[in-house]
């Protein structure tokens, strides 16, 4: 029985069209990275006792909130130690099981707290504090978000009031809504924070500044006087980390604790600005690019599980019940379509992320040279791709979960944890709807520049190119334009890019025109109403822009693929064709109607596209397992009874079920869950008389 | 501070356009129902100690799996007792906190096990067993699903082999995949099951039959010899119930334990069929209609929380940052659009469910008279609406969660539990993708009947009416048809129904034609391939059909609204107009492109629709709170720190946070989470030397 599933999976493995190991190298950036990463993951899994895939992972047992957190903090310790012992940074941006950095208790210290010091501290401050962070002598986090205030930083209420006599700042939480809430690792794992607070001097507000704040004693870890803090409890996901709350009660810190690279308060209270704060954006951009690069891994994890399960799971007598035997569920086109188009999205995310990482690197170098000219553009790029990738991957992973039916609903499938982890990403580091509006704000400014005969950044050239054709007639001049491609033309990236570009330009110019039309006077309220009235179009336009530039990035990456990976071009081309074409006709595409509503693509062209997508699905069918294997996830990192490499889903699921502590304990009592029987069921059956409170 | 949010909410309450209490009566079926339900819920909440909304609900604290389950079983006991003491059945289909029946440990016994006996047992069996179930002397569940077998019943592997000498059946689980897996309350709360197994007599398989099986001793609750069973562990949701597994090892039951209303095995092994098994469908139909009627409540719960929070939460300086003060997030059109269109969906679900319930009642009466003529149609209706409602509400509740930003990600918001509960519904009682195919199978048969000049059931008349216009030209004859409405015409239900009908007919006939075209010979494989090739279109067509008939049902309900609710027509009309129109232009509509791809609706008509939807959103803005209040959810049933009636989200969230056991315990240790500090952090800081295993 047990080797049947392995045979089914191996049939796929042996029929794949490409070299899986080579693809792994492509995904992970070369064979040395693959080796190092495997070795590090193996060491950590062994240290955590997770190296036997037949053993029930502890999180599926009887952990309460405290135990979940302890397991998470311990895992973070083990990763930190592995990095120190072996001199690498492989777990900086992703944990050993591919969760984003902010899921690791001590990662906040390296990924957020440290960069704050690097960008915001003066050289003297940096010299004092950075070595302590690096060595782990102190652990820190970034305390910005408050109970009542998120993305809108100027709205923060925490105050830092300068006390001239003591030459100190008094940090205070004046209201309930000003309670710091959500920072990762704040509850119990951090000794310090960078606290964002409104700087007040002599009753004057100088706006939000950053203050290095010690919150716990390094001797005994007790919160310092004037500090109240703790955990914010169970969350949808991220339960291995202690997102926390923090209240200040007239808490005093020295004047020199203000991070003063960009602004300083001199003894006596004179406020000196040393320049602009755009460097602060660099941290945010970097964090967003980490998200864009991270989330495709989580989607791919979910798909690794769903693909393997879809191959070994048989169900029903074929389409419309027309066959004589049960067939693997992957053969049903609804399953096949969803799995393969989702796999295509995971690779699309990978390639977009890689392109973005390169752009961010260039930009960060520019910044160190004082060149801020690209800041507006890079802000939009990172905001837009963060919104795009986080939603794409969260929704995709949830669909992967649904693709596993009842088993995907089990914690032991590993899918709920992956899904809920991803569902955090559309919200944190800039809520997606806010980000989409920021993207469009930039696009809108571009159209205004063009309207007034001005120039726009060359990175936005396609908008300038489209200005003549798309801007007249109140942005409706494009209605009536028709795509001239047909049949196999749609496999040509240039053709694909042309209708993504058309859609983006049409929506940008038409939406801008609507806003301009409704902004009838110079009153801010009128302008706000005009913007608000067309908000849904604004979001569609912003998304269309990012989907167009994202597709450009994907094909740019494929065109520049290094020679050693040339053998992968065929399958990657197919996959990106599938991504690009299926996005148009996938029932779940957000705002899919915008591809068709203006008649640019005719019904018969859409039918051509459906036909080609179907053809690509056929070509990629036997690649499904290899395309997910190639991400190289260990069994332990998936923590899935139904998604292990060997495909032995049912045996492992039954084995893990038998190992559940509640069952082990009941078995010791002859199969009875004693508290339920004695406390509830037996008395109930004796006349429903029980009054016992639980 | 604390009364600001209440003021903000009350501003909405006092500006609503209708009488909230009257709407509550409309939703709950009259004032007496409202009173009785409130009284019952209040009693149960009090008995469970949940009546103080400032007290942290226990599930947000430190519960492990066993404790979650105990709390759930106890709550189920309290509900059962309240029903017995007060002579009502209010918690049969929904728990006190509006979860579906299958979330209650003892509800399985009444909602699934009992109907099995009613429909499948002979009169003698029924007389023996039904009183015991009703009194609670035995508790039962329905054991169909196996580890390897779900929706496809014929694939079940559990065997019931007749042993002539002993005159018994031997129930056996021959493989791992045959393990019964998933039945609710199976783990620890049931004494009996109706076990579905392949009946084997003298080596001949007679197909799947139902066997009444005692699995636990009523004396000491121990599993009987030959039975292995237990819990299947943590799930995405539904953690208050013990979904379980069950293995039979040559387990013997008397011959008379086969439920023999429809088929019997005589002493000696003669198999007698007494008629068809369609009555079995009645149970399934009823369960599906319970789901359709139940899930809108859960969506409404999520929206009650999200709406209240969106009114009290302020963020940002208005659209595009153009205003001088922070405004409630509900004012942002993206939030406003999503909240109100989701509220419209919850009411759409309510009205569709009500219509369906009436149809099911009529059908069940027909069945008792032996009239099975409506079975095919009713199967499709229940399958289709189950797929539609479960997905609508699961997706909608998840969007409600996202609408609350970071706070929606907290367990204490109450939203994760509502969302994960709903996410079970697309999978159980028929996986939605399977159901959509069953719906289309029926539609396809209708088109085949029409093709061959036959007649179809009069409930499908619109398909017969559309035959001439839509079936020719290989189903493409409708391409080129144009909607002639414009402007305010689109507020007319008849106009709205016309384009929902057009879309449905176009997709049904075009998809049928494609399948016929590709079914080039009589080989089952060819037919299966043809079906498979067009599966995505099949699902779109099935959904379009259900969305059309659903809209018909909605307007039928509104037209027949009782006089005493006439005052509600204005707001309900607005709401259903919004539902109907926004479905077309909502970016998240599944297969939204199918409204536009054939040019039936022109771009300018779509812009008209967008304008009208925006107008409706404006008219309904101040009704948002009242429309959710009207569902009459108690604070305890929402279990939400951010969604209570008084709107005091921040104070309550901080209060609950301080009550978290992990924080209470740390506070007793001067603010230190001792196991983390002593076991992990302190040693780590002392040189990362710790080896302690957790």
PDB file of C-alpha atoms in Angstrom, chain A residues 14-142:
ATOM      1  CA  UNK A  14      10.626  10.874 -14.074  1.00  0.00           C
ATOM      2  CA  UNK A  15       8.418  12.515 -16.717  1.00  0.00           C
ATOM      3  CA  UNK A  16       9.338  16.108 -15.975  1.00  0.00           C
ATOM      4  CA  UNK A  17      10.778  18.124 -18.838  1.00  0.00           C
ATOM      5  CA  UNK A  18      13.723  19.687 -16.997  1.00  0.00           C
ATOM      6  CA  UNK A  19      16.508  19.084 -14.499  1.00  0.00           C
ATOM      7  CA  UNK A  20      15.077  19.705 -11.024  1.00  0.00           C
ATOM      8  CA  UNK A  21      18.477  20.219  -9.402  1.00  0.00           C
ATOM      9  CA  UNK A  22      19.349  22.842 -11.958  1.00  0.00           C
ATOM     10  CA  UNK A  23      16.103  24.630 -11.221  1.00  0.00           C
ATOM     11  CA  UNK A  24      16.897  24.519  -7.517  1.00  0.00           C
ATOM     12  CA  UNK A  25      20.203  26.224  -8.260  1.00  0.00           C
ATOM     13  CA  UNK A  26      18.399  28.820 -10.353  1.00  0.00           C
ATOM     14  CA  UNK A  27      15.900  29.522  -7.574  1.00  0.00           C
ATOM     15  CA  UNK A  28      18.476  29.615  -4.810  1.00  0.00           C
ATOM     16  CA  UNK A  29      21.189  31.504  -6.665  1.00  0.00           C
ATOM     17  CA  UNK A  30      23.702  28.785  -7.451  1.00  0.00           C
ATOM     18  CA  UNK A  31      24.939  25.417  -6.209  1.00  0.00           C
ATOM     19  CA  UNK A  32      26.984  26.780  -3.348  1.00  0.00           C
ATOM     20  CA  UNK A  33      24.001  28.585  -1.909  1.00  0.00           C
ATOM     21  CA  UNK A  34      21.977  25.416  -2.246  1.00  0.00           C
ATOM     22  CA  UNK A  35      24.588  23.396  -0.369  1.00  0.00           C
ATOM     23  CA  UNK A  36      25.084  25.946   2.381  1.00  0.00           C
ATOM     24  CA  UNK A  37      21.411  26.447   2.892  1.00  0.00           C
ATOM     25  CA  UNK A  38      20.665  22.740   3.019  1.00  0.00           C
ATOM     26  CA  UNK A  39      23.429  22.213   5.543  1.00  0.00           C
ATOM     27  CA  UNK A  40      22.235  25.035   7.773  1.00  0.00           C
ATOM     28  CA  UNK A  41      18.596  23.951   7.633  1.00  0.00           C
ATOM     29  CA  UNK A  42      19.592  20.377   8.411  1.00  0.00           C
ATOM     30  CA  UNK A  43      21.612  21.463  11.452  1.00  0.00           C
ATOM     31  CA  UNK A  44      18.765  23.585  12.803  1.00  0.00           C
ATOM     32  CA  UNK A  45      16.140  20.905  12.232  1.00  0.00           C
ATOM     33  CA  UNK A  46      18.318  18.377  13.983  1.00  0.00           C
ATOM     34  CA  UNK A  47      18.913  20.688  16.915  1.00  0.00           C
ATOM     35  CA  UNK A  48      15.161  21.213  17.193  1.00  0.00           C
ATOM     36  CA  UNK A  49      14.431  17.490  16.964  1.00  0.00           C
ATOM     37  CA  UNK A  50      12.416  17.850  13.768  1.00  0.00           C
ATOM     38  CA  UNK A  51      14.445  15.550  11.555  1.00  0.00           C
ATOM     39  CA  UNK A  52      12.133  12.530  11.637  1.00  0.00           C
ATOM     40  CA  UNK A  53       9.156  13.123   9.364  1.00  0.00           C
ATOM     41  CA  UNK A  54       7.255  10.245  11.006  1.00  0.00           C
ATOM     42  CA  UNK A  55       7.267  12.026  14.335  1.00  0.00           C
ATOM     43  CA  UNK A  56       4.411  14.393  15.152  1.00  0.00           C
ATOM     44  CA  UNK A  57       5.671  18.005  15.142  1.00  0.00           C
ATOM     45  CA  UNK A  58       5.101  19.475  18.607  1.00  0.00           C
ATOM     46  CA  UNK A  59       2.944  22.410  17.460  1.00  0.00           C
ATOM     47  CA  UNK A  60       0.171  19.988  16.489  1.00  0.00           C
ATOM     48  CA  UNK A  61      -0.057  18.592  20.003  1.00  0.00           C
ATOM     49  CA  UNK A  62      -1.116  20.283  23.200  1.00  0.00           C
ATOM     50  CA  UNK A  63       0.699  23.612  23.188  1.00  0.00           C
ATOM     51  CA  UNK A  64      -0.946  26.574  24.806  1.00  0.00           C
ATOM     52  CA  UNK A  65       0.022  30.177  24.058  1.00  0.00           C
ATOM     53  CA  UNK A  66       3.028  30.194  26.407  1.00  0.00           C
ATOM     54  CA  UNK A  67       4.378  26.957  24.983  1.00  0.00           C
ATOM     55  CA  UNK A  68       3.986  28.106  21.393  1.00  0.00           C
ATOM     56  CA  UNK A  69       5.957  31.187  22.242  1.00  0.00           C
ATOM     57  CA  UNK A  70       8.668  29.265  24.047  1.00  0.00           C
ATOM     58  CA  UNK A  71       9.081  26.958  21.075  1.00  0.00           C
ATOM     59  CA  UNK A  72       9.365  29.985  18.798  1.00  0.00           C
ATOM     60  CA  UNK A  73      11.900  31.784  20.966  1.00  0.00           C
ATOM     61  CA  UNK A  74      13.955  28.633  21.229  1.00  0.00           C
ATOM     62  CA  UNK A  75      13.927  28.102  17.470  1.00  0.00           C
ATOM     63  CA  UNK A  76      15.063  31.673  17.037  1.00  0.00           C
ATOM     64  CA  UNK A  77      17.910  31.076  19.466  1.00  0.00           C
ATOM     65  CA  UNK A  78      18.997  27.986  17.568  1.00  0.00           C
ATOM     66  CA  UNK A  79      19.044  29.882  14.280  1.00  0.00           C
ATOM     67  CA  UNK A  80      20.972  32.770  15.783  1.00  0.00           C
ATOM     68  CA  UNK A  81      23.480  30.371  17.200  1.00  0.00           C
ATOM     69  CA  UNK A  82      23.880  28.531  13.916  1.00  0.00           C
ATOM     70  CA  UNK A  83      24.576  31.836  12.225  1.00  0.00           C
ATOM     71  CA  UNK A  84      27.177  32.746  14.796  1.00  0.00           C
ATOM     72  CA  UNK A  85      28.811  29.324  14.848  1.00  0.00           C
ATOM     73  CA  UNK A  86      28.960  28.950  11.098  1.00  0.00           C
ATOM     74  CA  UNK A  87      29.385  32.558  10.089  1.00  0.00           C
ATOM     75  CA  UNK A  88      26.401  33.046   7.814  1.00  0.00           C
ATOM     76  CA  UNK A  89      23.284  35.198   7.582  1.00  0.00           C
ATOM     77  CA  UNK A  90      20.974  32.686   5.912  1.00  0.00           C
ATOM     78  CA  UNK A  91      18.240  33.124   8.510  1.00  0.00           C
ATOM     79  CA  UNK A  92      18.245  36.921   8.525  1.00  0.00           C
ATOM     80  CA  UNK A  93      15.403  37.378   6.084  1.00  0.00           C
ATOM     81  CA  UNK A  94      13.711  34.009   6.420  1.00  0.00           C
ATOM     82  CA  UNK A  95      13.530  31.503   9.251  1.00  0.00           C
ATOM     83  CA  UNK A  96      14.673  27.895   8.776  1.00  0.00           C
ATOM     84  CA  UNK A  97      11.083  27.070   7.765  1.00  0.00           C
ATOM     85  CA  UNK A  98      10.827  30.033   5.379  1.00  0.00           C
ATOM     86  CA  UNK A  99       8.690  32.312   7.438  1.00  0.00           C
ATOM     87  CA  UNK A 100       9.476  35.991   7.081  1.00  0.00           C
ATOM     88  CA  UNK A 101      12.081  37.438   9.415  1.00  0.00           C
ATOM     89  CA  UNK A 102       9.504  39.028  11.691  1.00  0.00           C
ATOM     90  CA  UNK A 103       8.326  35.564  12.698  1.00  0.00           C
ATOM     91  CA  UNK A 104      11.631  34.993  14.496  1.00  0.00           C
ATOM     92  CA  UNK A 105      11.928  36.384  18.012  1.00  0.00           C
ATOM     93  CA  UNK A 106      15.479  37.656  17.590  1.00  0.00           C
ATOM     94  CA  UNK A 107      15.278  38.560  13.930  1.00  0.00           C
ATOM     95  CA  UNK A 108      13.643  41.883  14.691  1.00  0.00           C
ATOM     96  CA  UNK A 109      16.878  42.843  16.315  1.00  0.00           C
ATOM     97  CA  UNK A 110      18.895  42.252  13.165  1.00  0.00           C
ATOM     98  CA  UNK A 111      16.412  43.090  10.440  1.00  0.00           C
ATOM     99  CA  UNK A 112      14.691  46.171  11.848  1.00  0.00           C
ATOM    100  CA  UNK A 113      16.378  47.405  14.993  1.00  0.00           C
ATOM    101  CA  UNK A 114      19.904  47.275  13.585  1.00  0.00           C
ATOM    102  CA  UNK A 115      19.077  49.143  10.349  1.00  0.00           C
ATOM    103  CA  UNK A 116      17.367  51.818  12.418  1.00  0.00           C
ATOM    104  CA  UNK A 117      20.660  52.394  14.186  1.00  0.00           C
ATOM    105  CA  UNK A 118      22.552  52.257  10.910  1.00  0.00           C
ATOM    106  CA  UNK A 119      20.359  54.859   9.245  1.00  0.00           C
ATOM    107  CA  UNK A 120      19.222  57.040  12.117  1.00  0.00           C
ATOM    108  CA  UNK A 121      22.030  57.031  14.668  1.00  0.00           C
ATOM    109  CA  UNK A 122      24.898  59.471  14.648  1.00  0.00           C
ATOM    110  CA  UNK A 123      28.354  57.924  14.131  1.00  0.00           C
ATOM    111  CA  UNK A 124      28.987  58.127  17.886  1.00  0.00           C
ATOM    112  CA  UNK A 125      25.725  56.427  18.726  1.00  0.00           C
ATOM    113  CA  UNK A 126      26.273  53.799  16.065  1.00  0.00           C
ATOM    114  CA  UNK A 127      29.741  53.035  17.411  1.00  0.00           C
ATOM    115  CA  UNK A 128      28.330  52.526  20.875  1.00  0.00           C
ATOM    116  CA  UNK A 129      25.264  50.435  20.062  1.00  0.00           C
ATOM    117  CA  UNK A 130      25.719  48.508  16.854  1.00  0.00           C
ATOM    118  CA  UNK A 131      28.348  46.078  18.207  1.00  0.00           C
ATOM    119  CA  UNK A 132      26.057  45.243  21.115  1.00  0.00           C
ATOM    120  CA  UNK A 133      23.221  44.402  18.744  1.00  0.00           C
ATOM    121  CA  UNK A 134      25.417  42.317  16.497  1.00  0.00           C
ATOM    122  CA  UNK A 135      26.793  40.299  19.392  1.00  0.00           C
ATOM    123  CA  UNK A 136      23.340  39.729  20.857  1.00  0.00           C
ATOM    124  CA  UNK A 137      24.280  41.523  24.072  1.00  0.00           C
ATOM    125  CA  UNK A 138      21.094  43.522  23.613  1.00  0.00           C
ATOM    126  CA  UNK A 139      17.995  42.644  21.594  1.00  0.00           C
ATOM    127  CA  UNK A 140      15.793  45.267  20.086  1.00  0.00           C
ATOM    128  CA  UNK A 141      12.683  45.968  18.133  1.00  0.00           C
ATOM    129  CA  UNK A 142      11.015  48.894  16.415  1.00  0.00           C
TER     130      UNK A 142
END
